[in-house]
mmCIF file of C-alpha atoms in Angstrom:
data_model
loop_
_atom_site.group_PDB
_atom_site.id
_atom_site.type_symbol
_atom_site.label_atom_id
_atom_site.label_comp_id
_atom_site.label_asym_id
_atom_site.label_seq_id
_atom_site.Cartn_x
_atom_site.Cartn_y
_atom_site.Cartn_z
ATOM 1 C CA LYS A 1 99.603 85.088 127.273
ATOM 2 C CA LYS A 2 101.815 83.032 129.577
ATOM 3 C CA ILE A 3 104.885 83.790 127.454
ATOM 4 C CA PHE A 4 104.557 87.508 128.353
ATOM 5 C CA LYS A 5 103.474 87.180 132.001
ATOM 6 C CA ASP A 6 105.655 89.289 134.301
ATOM 7 C CA ARG A 7 108.323 89.633 131.636
ATOM 8 C CA GLN A 8 110.048 92.765 130.486
ATOM 9 C CA LYS A 9 112.033 90.955 127.790
ATOM 10 C CA PHE A 10 111.267 88.465 125.036
ATOM 11 C CA MET A 11 114.257 86.689 123.471
ATOM 12 C CA GLY A 12 116.451 89.364 125.045
ATOM 13 C CA PHE A 13 114.474 92.294 123.641
ATOM 14 C CA ASN A 14 112.586 94.859 125.651
ATOM 15 C CA ILE A 15 108.843 94.265 125.393
ATOM 16 C CA GLU A 16 107.609 96.953 127.777
ATOM 17 C CA PHE A 17 105.768 98.510 124.824
ATOM 18 C CA LEU A 18 103.263 95.652 125.230
ATOM 19 C CA ASN A 19 102.104 97.248 128.488
ATOM 20 C CA LYS A 20 100.804 100.332 126.680
ATOM 21 C CA ASN A 21 97.066 100.789 127.186
ATOM 22 C CA LEU A 22 94.693 100.896 124.233
ATOM 23 C CA GLY A 23 90.972 101.115 124.859
ATOM 24 C CA GLY A 24 91.062 99.637 128.351
ATOM 25 C CA PHE A 25 93.349 96.741 127.471
ATOM 26 C CA CYS A 26 97.091 96.638 127.011
ATOM 27 C CA LEU A 27 98.841 95.753 123.768
ATOM 28 C CA LYS A 28 99.929 92.512 125.436
ATOM 29 C CA ASP A 29 96.267 91.430 125.535
ATOM 30 C CA TYR A 30 95.696 92.233 121.865
ATOM 31 C CA THR A 31 98.927 90.434 120.930
ATOM 32 C CA ALA A 32 97.828 87.414 122.954
ATOM 33 C CA PHE A 33 94.467 87.488 121.157
ATOM 34 C CA ALA A 34 96.202 87.665 117.764
ATOM 35 C CA THR A 35 98.416 84.741 118.807
ATOM 36 C CA PHE A 36 95.346 82.738 119.801
ATOM 37 C CA ALA A 37 93.418 83.593 116.609
ATOM 38 C CA HIS A 38 96.258 83.620 114.047
ATOM 39 C CA ASP A 39 95.179 80.361 112.362
ATOM 40 C CA ILE A 40 91.431 81.013 112.459
ATOM 41 C CA GLY A 41 91.306 81.114 108.653
ATOM 42 C CA LYS A 42 92.516 77.526 108.245
ATOM 43 C CA PHE A 43 89.037 76.020 108.314
ATOM 44 C CA LYS A 44 88.042 78.194 105.340
ATOM 45 C CA CYS A 45 91.183 77.434 103.334
ATOM 46 C CA TYR A 46 91.490 73.709 104.034
ATOM 47 C CA LYS A 47 92.245 71.653 100.923
ATOM 48 C CA ASN A 48 93.071 67.967 100.665
ATOM 49 C CA ASN A 49 94.474 66.902 97.304
ATOM 50 C CA ASN A 50 95.165 63.169 97.376
ATOM 51 C CA GLY A 51 96.288 63.223 100.988
ATOM 52 C CA LYS A 52 98.295 66.443 100.708
ATOM 53 C CA VAL A 53 96.712 68.965 103.066
ATOM 54 C CA SER A 54 97.036 72.690 102.415
ATOM 55 C CA PHE A 55 95.850 75.845 104.153
ATOM 56 C CA TYR A 56 97.131 78.289 101.544
ATOM 57 C CA GLY A 57 95.766 81.818 102.151
ATOM 58 C CA HIS A 58 94.647 81.091 105.713
ATOM 59 C CA ASN A 59 96.407 84.238 106.909
ATOM 60 C CA ILE A 60 94.359 86.485 104.587
ATOM 61 C CA SER A 61 91.139 84.648 105.356
ATOM 62 C CA GLY A 62 91.939 84.749 109.069
ATOM 63 C CA ALA A 63 92.543 88.501 108.982
ATOM 64 C CA LYS A 64 89.078 89.012 107.455
ATOM 65 C CA ILE A 65 87.427 86.780 110.053
ATOM 66 C CA ALA A 66 89.277 88.564 112.874
ATOM 67 C CA ASN A 67 88.302 91.947 111.413
ATOM 68 C CA ASN A 68 84.619 90.980 111.448
ATOM 69 C CA PHE A 69 84.884 89.565 114.968
ATOM 70 C CA CYS A 70 86.745 92.571 116.381
ATOM 71 C CA ASN A 71 84.373 95.061 114.756
ATOM 72 C CA TYR A 72 81.322 93.124 115.957
ATOM 73 C CA PHE A 73 82.638 93.301 119.530
ATOM 74 C CA LYS A 74 83.608 96.967 119.096
ATOM 75 C CA PHE A 75 87.348 96.646 119.597
ATOM 76 C CA PRO A 76 89.165 99.974 119.227
ATOM 77 C CA LYS A 77 90.109 100.679 115.582
ATOM 78 C CA LYS A 78 93.835 100.649 116.384
ATOM 79 C CA ALA A 79 93.457 97.266 118.089
ATOM 80 C CA VAL A 80 91.568 95.881 115.076
ATOM 81 C CA LYS A 81 94.359 97.092 112.783
ATOM 82 C CA LEU A 82 97.022 95.538 115.026
ATOM 83 C CA ILE A 83 95.246 92.177 115.290
ATOM 84 C CA THR A 84 94.332 91.877 111.612
ATOM 85 C CA THR A 85 97.766 92.987 110.413
ATOM 86 C CA VAL A 86 99.501 90.501 112.697
ATOM 87 C CA ILE A 87 97.239 87.643 111.598
ATOM 88 C CA GLU A 88 97.678 88.562 107.933
ATOM 89 C CA ALA A 89 101.477 88.761 108.232
ATOM 90 C CA HIS A 90 102.276 85.983 110.709
ATOM 91 C CA MET A 91 103.589 83.700 107.931
ATOM 92 C CA TYR A 92 105.872 86.348 106.378
ATOM 93 C CA PRO A 93 108.904 85.749 108.647
ATOM 94 C CA LEU A 94 108.655 81.968 108.157
ATOM 95 C CA GLY A 95 108.579 82.532 104.381
ATOM 96 C CA ILE A 96 111.816 84.529 104.582
ATOM 97 C CA PHE A 97 113.353 81.851 106.824
ATOM 98 C CA LYS A 98 112.502 79.007 104.449
ATOM 99 C CA ASN A 99 113.148 80.698 101.108
ATOM 100 C CA PHE A 100 115.728 83.459 101.297
ATOM 101 C CA ASN A 101 118.679 82.494 103.474
ATOM 102 C CA SER A 102 121.269 83.788 100.992
ATOM 103 C CA ASN A 103 119.846 87.288 100.374
ATOM 104 C CA TYR A 104 117.864 87.708 103.542
ATOM 105 C CA LYS A 105 118.589 91.381 104.300
ATOM 106 C CA LYS A 106 116.736 92.612 101.225
ATOM 107 C CA HIS A 107 113.725 90.565 102.323
ATOM 108 C CA PHE A 108 114.056 91.753 105.936
ATOM 109 C CA TYR A 109 113.901 95.366 104.840
ATOM 110 C CA ASN A 110 110.967 94.762 102.473
ATOM 111 C CA PHE A 111 109.159 93.200 105.444
ATOM 112 C CA PHE A 112 110.066 96.129 107.714
ATOM 113 C CA TYR A 113 108.981 98.673 105.125
ATOM 114 C CA LYS A 114 105.651 96.949 104.505
ATOM 115 C CA TYR A 115 104.665 96.341 108.153
ATOM 116 C CA ASP A 116 106.740 98.965 109.987
ATOM 117 C CA ARG A 117 105.455 99.446 113.552
ATOM 118 C CA TYR A 118 103.672 96.072 113.529
ATOM 119 C CA VAL A 119 106.900 94.100 113.020
ATOM 120 C CA PRO A 120 107.602 93.293 116.711
ATOM 121 C CA TYR A 121 104.068 91.934 117.173
ATOM 122 C CA ILE A 122 104.320 89.884 113.979
ATOM 123 C CA LEU A 123 107.667 88.440 115.086
ATOM 124 C CA ILE A 124 106.249 87.464 118.476
ATOM 125 C CA VAL A 125 103.244 85.708 116.937
ATOM 126 C CA SER A 126 105.341 84.047 114.235
ATOM 127 C CA PHE A 127 107.760 82.702 116.830
ATOM 128 C CA CYS A 128 104.902 81.412 118.999
ATOM 129 C CA ASP A 129 103.347 79.718 115.961
ATOM 130 C CA VAL A 130 106.548 77.914 115.007
ATOM 131 C CA TYR A 131 107.306 77.086 118.647
ATOM 132 C CA ALA A 132 103.866 75.493 119.095
ATOM 133 C CA THR A 133 104.117 73.420 115.915
ATOM 134 C CA ARG A 134 107.773 72.364 116.217
ATOM 135 C CA SER A 135 108.239 71.892 119.962
ATOM 136 C CA LEU A 136 107.061 68.254 119.996
ATOM 137 C CA LEU A 137 108.492 66.995 116.708
ATOM 138 C CA ASP A 138 111.642 68.704 115.440
ATOM 139 C CA PRO A 139 114.174 66.208 114.054
ATOM 140 C CA GLU A 140 115.962 68.913 112.025
ATOM 141 C CA ASN A 141 116.288 71.241 115.058
ATOM 142 C CA GLU A 142 114.374 73.867 113.076
ATOM 143 C CA LEU A 143 113.026 75.474 116.246
ATOM 144 C CA GLU A 144 116.478 76.515 117.436
ATOM 145 C CA LYS A 145 117.370 77.788 113.963
ATOM 146 C CA TYR A 146 114.111 79.744 113.789
ATOM 147 C CA LYS A 147 114.690 81.213 117.243
ATOM 148 C CA LYS A 148 118.097 82.536 116.097
ATOM 149 C CA PHE A 149 116.503 83.829 112.905
ATOM 150 C CA ILE A 150 113.779 85.720 114.829
ATOM 151 C CA LYS A 151 116.393 87.180 117.196
ATOM 152 C CA ASN A 152 118.324 88.390 114.163
ATOM 153 C CA LEU A 153 115.155 89.881 112.652
ATOM 154 C CA PHE A 154 114.474 91.751 115.909
ATOM 155 C CA LYS A 155 118.034 93.139 115.914
ATOM 156 C CA GLU A 156 117.813 94.217 112.289
ATOM 157 C CA TYR A 157 114.386 95.779 112.880
ATOM 158 C CA TYR A 158 115.618 97.873 115.811
ATOM 159 C CA ILE A 159 118.543 99.081 113.681
ATOM 160 C CA TYR A 160 116.072 99.922 110.895
ATOM 161 C CA ARG A 161 113.787 101.822 113.304
ATOM 162 C CA SER A 162 116.648 103.733 114.901
ATOM 163 C CA ILE A 163 117.828 104.896 111.472
ATOM 164 C CA LEU A 164 114.300 105.981 110.484
ATOM 165 C CA ASP A 165 113.697 107.714 113.796
ATOM 166 C CA LYS A 166 116.954 109.711 113.573
ATOM 167 C CA ARG A 167 116.949 110.722 109.914
ATOM 168 C CA ILE A 168 117.317 114.366 109.004
ATOM 169 C CA LEU A 169 115.143 114.415 105.873
ATOM 170 C CA LYS A 170 112.176 112.375 104.753
ATOM 171 C CA GLY A 171 111.493 111.359 101.166
ATOM 172 C CA ASP A 172 108.272 113.400 101.085
ATOM 173 C CA GLU A 173 110.146 116.531 102.150
ATOM 174 C CA ILE A 174 112.623 116.148 99.304
ATOM 175 C CA LYS A 175 109.802 115.516 96.805
ATOM 176 C CA ASN A 176 108.037 118.695 97.949
ATOM 177 C CA VAL A 177 111.152 120.856 97.780
ATOM 178 C CA ILE A 178 112.124 119.805 94.274
ATOM 179 C CA GLU A 179 108.468 119.471 93.242
ATOM 180 C CA ILE A 180 108.365 115.985 91.779
ATOM 181 C CA GLU A 181 105.688 113.298 91.987
ATOM 182 C CA SER A 182 107.902 110.172 91.886
ATOM 183 C CA ASN A 183 107.641 107.643 94.699
ATOM 184 C CA LYS A 184 111.155 106.450 94.005
ATOM 185 C CA ILE A 185 112.787 109.191 96.100
ATOM 186 C CA GLY A 186 110.534 108.456 99.048
ATOM 187 C CA LYS A 187 111.382 104.747 98.889
ATOM 188 C CA VAL A 188 115.105 105.360 98.556
ATOM 189 C CA ILE A 189 115.217 107.831 101.445
ATOM 190 C CA ASP A 190 112.674 106.036 103.633
#
């Protein structure tokens, strides 16, 4: 929560949207909770194969645990969706960073399309996760590279959102007018 305290910007980007109220708490609080709980699934996914430790699938497991927790404590449905989506997707940006440096834009836009309005929250939590794990031991200077990568993702996402928010036609509108069932037009237009 300290990273957001009294700030209007994060990595140069406006984060005033985090002050929006949802069920008596602001989105900043739910984002802080998701940041705190993002690795909660690791205990369930822990595997040690001859000294090689793995937590594969901890994001999916963690989202389920967070869903149960949030519903038990009667969090608002929109807050539950935000928290569980962020926990589920917090590894996605790191996967793009590590695996797709040459054709990253295609992967950026797949990420944006899949998570849409949750992207800024996911980027914040992903950055915090990498910052916490790399800040003490970072011989390859990966933290600085990841910070630049996240800044670039934010920029690309805001371009993506501005295009979507200003479009004249939506894919569904075209499908209805020409009376076809294909999802391909919606994906191309959207």
